[in-house]
Each structure stands twice: as structure tokens, then as C-alpha cells.
Short mmCIF file of C-alpha atoms in Angstrom, two decimals:
data_model
loop_
_atom_site.label_atom_id
_atom_site.label_comp_id
_atom_site.label_asym_id
_atom_site.label_seq_id
_atom_site.Cartn_x
_atom_site.Cartn_y
_atom_site.Cartn_z
CA MET A 1 16.62 0.35 -23.97
CA SER A 2 15.94 0.86 -27.65
CA THR A 3 18.35 0.04 -30.40
CA GLN A 4 18.72 2.09 -33.56
CA THR A 5 18.56 0.46 -36.94
CA PRO A 6 19.89 1.80 -40.25
CA THR A 7 16.29 2.27 -41.43
CA ASP A 8 15.60 4.66 -38.55
CA PRO A 9 15.70 8.23 -40.02
CA ARG A 10 17.41 9.51 -36.86
CA PHE A 11 20.31 7.10 -37.37
CA ILE A 12 23.23 8.59 -39.31
CA GLU A 13 25.78 6.02 -40.35
CA LYS A 14 28.38 8.28 -41.96
CA GLU A 15 29.63 11.71 -40.94
CA ASP A 16 29.16 12.88 -44.55
CA ASP A 17 25.40 12.40 -44.18
CA SER A 18 25.12 14.54 -41.05
CA HIS A 19 23.86 17.48 -43.12
CA LEU A 20 20.74 15.52 -44.09
CA ARG A 21 18.58 16.95 -41.28
CA GLU A 22 19.57 20.51 -42.24
CA ARG A 23 18.67 19.87 -45.88
CA MET A 24 15.29 18.45 -44.85
CA GLN A 25 14.57 21.53 -42.71
CA GLN A 26 15.54 23.91 -45.53
CA ALA A 27 13.32 22.03 -47.98
CA GLU A 28 10.43 22.21 -45.53
CA GLN A 29 10.80 26.00 -45.25
CA THR A 30 10.29 26.39 -49.00
CA HIS A 31 6.89 24.68 -48.85
CA PRO A 32 3.92 27.03 -48.57
CA LEU A 33 2.20 27.21 -45.20
CA ARG A 34 -1.17 25.51 -44.94
CA PRO A 35 -4.19 26.81 -43.03
CA GLY A 36 -3.76 25.92 -39.38
CA ALA A 37 0.04 25.97 -39.61
CA LEU A 38 1.85 27.41 -36.62
CA CYS A 39 4.04 30.48 -36.96
CA PRO A 40 7.52 29.30 -38.07
CA HIS A 41 9.12 31.93 -35.82
CA CYS A 42 7.37 31.63 -32.47
CA GLY A 43 4.86 28.78 -32.87
CA GLY A 44 2.36 30.82 -30.91
CA HIS A 45 -0.25 31.42 -33.60
CA ALA A 46 -2.14 29.15 -36.00
CA PHE A 47 -2.70 30.97 -39.29
CA LYS A 48 -6.11 30.99 -40.93
CA ARG A 49 -6.54 30.68 -44.71
CA ALA A 50 -7.49 34.38 -45.06
CA GLU A 51 -4.44 35.45 -43.03
CA LEU A 52 -2.12 33.42 -45.25
CA LYS A 53 -3.65 34.83 -48.45
CA ALA A 54 -3.43 38.40 -47.14
CA GLY A 55 0.11 37.90 -45.83
CA THR A 56 -0.70 39.37 -42.44
CA PRO A 57 2.05 39.22 -39.80
CA CYS A 58 1.81 36.96 -36.78
CA PRO A 59 -0.05 38.76 -33.96
CA ALA A 60 2.17 37.06 -31.37
CA CYS A 61 5.62 38.00 -32.73
CA GLY A 62 4.85 40.48 -35.54
CA LYS A 63 6.89 38.66 -38.21
CA GLN A 64 5.70 37.72 -41.68
CA PRO A 65 4.86 34.01 -42.08
CA ARG A 66 6.80 33.79 -45.37
CA ALA A 67 10.02 35.26 -43.96
CA ALA A 68 12.72 32.71 -43.21
CA ALA A 69 12.76 31.59 -39.61
#
């Protein structure tokens, strides 16, 4: 049995802070994808540097890598 501590990022002490995970996910979506990053929509394709520069859609799901998931 593990105990959670206030320093554990999964531990939310107050209800007002429950939106923290959502804010972290939204901030992560604004970061540019790096070579080798998985498709944010399906996770079924690792993008190469040339694919990211060209903006080619994911061959697995057909969506653009920059479009919001």
C-alpha cells in the first residue's frame, strides 16, 4: 500500500486545484512536436523530422499533427 504525499504531483489537496492536470495538458499541446513524437490523435505513428516540416497527415488516422487532439 502506497501513501500519497503533498509533493506527489498526482495528489490534489484542494478542489480548486483540480483543473491543474487539464492546464498541463493544454500547455503540452501548444508545444511543437519533436521528431519521433507519436500522433496526438491515435498514437499509431511516430513522425519523422521531414514529415513534421512538410506537415503531412498521419498515415494511420489521416489527421494533421498540428490540429488539436
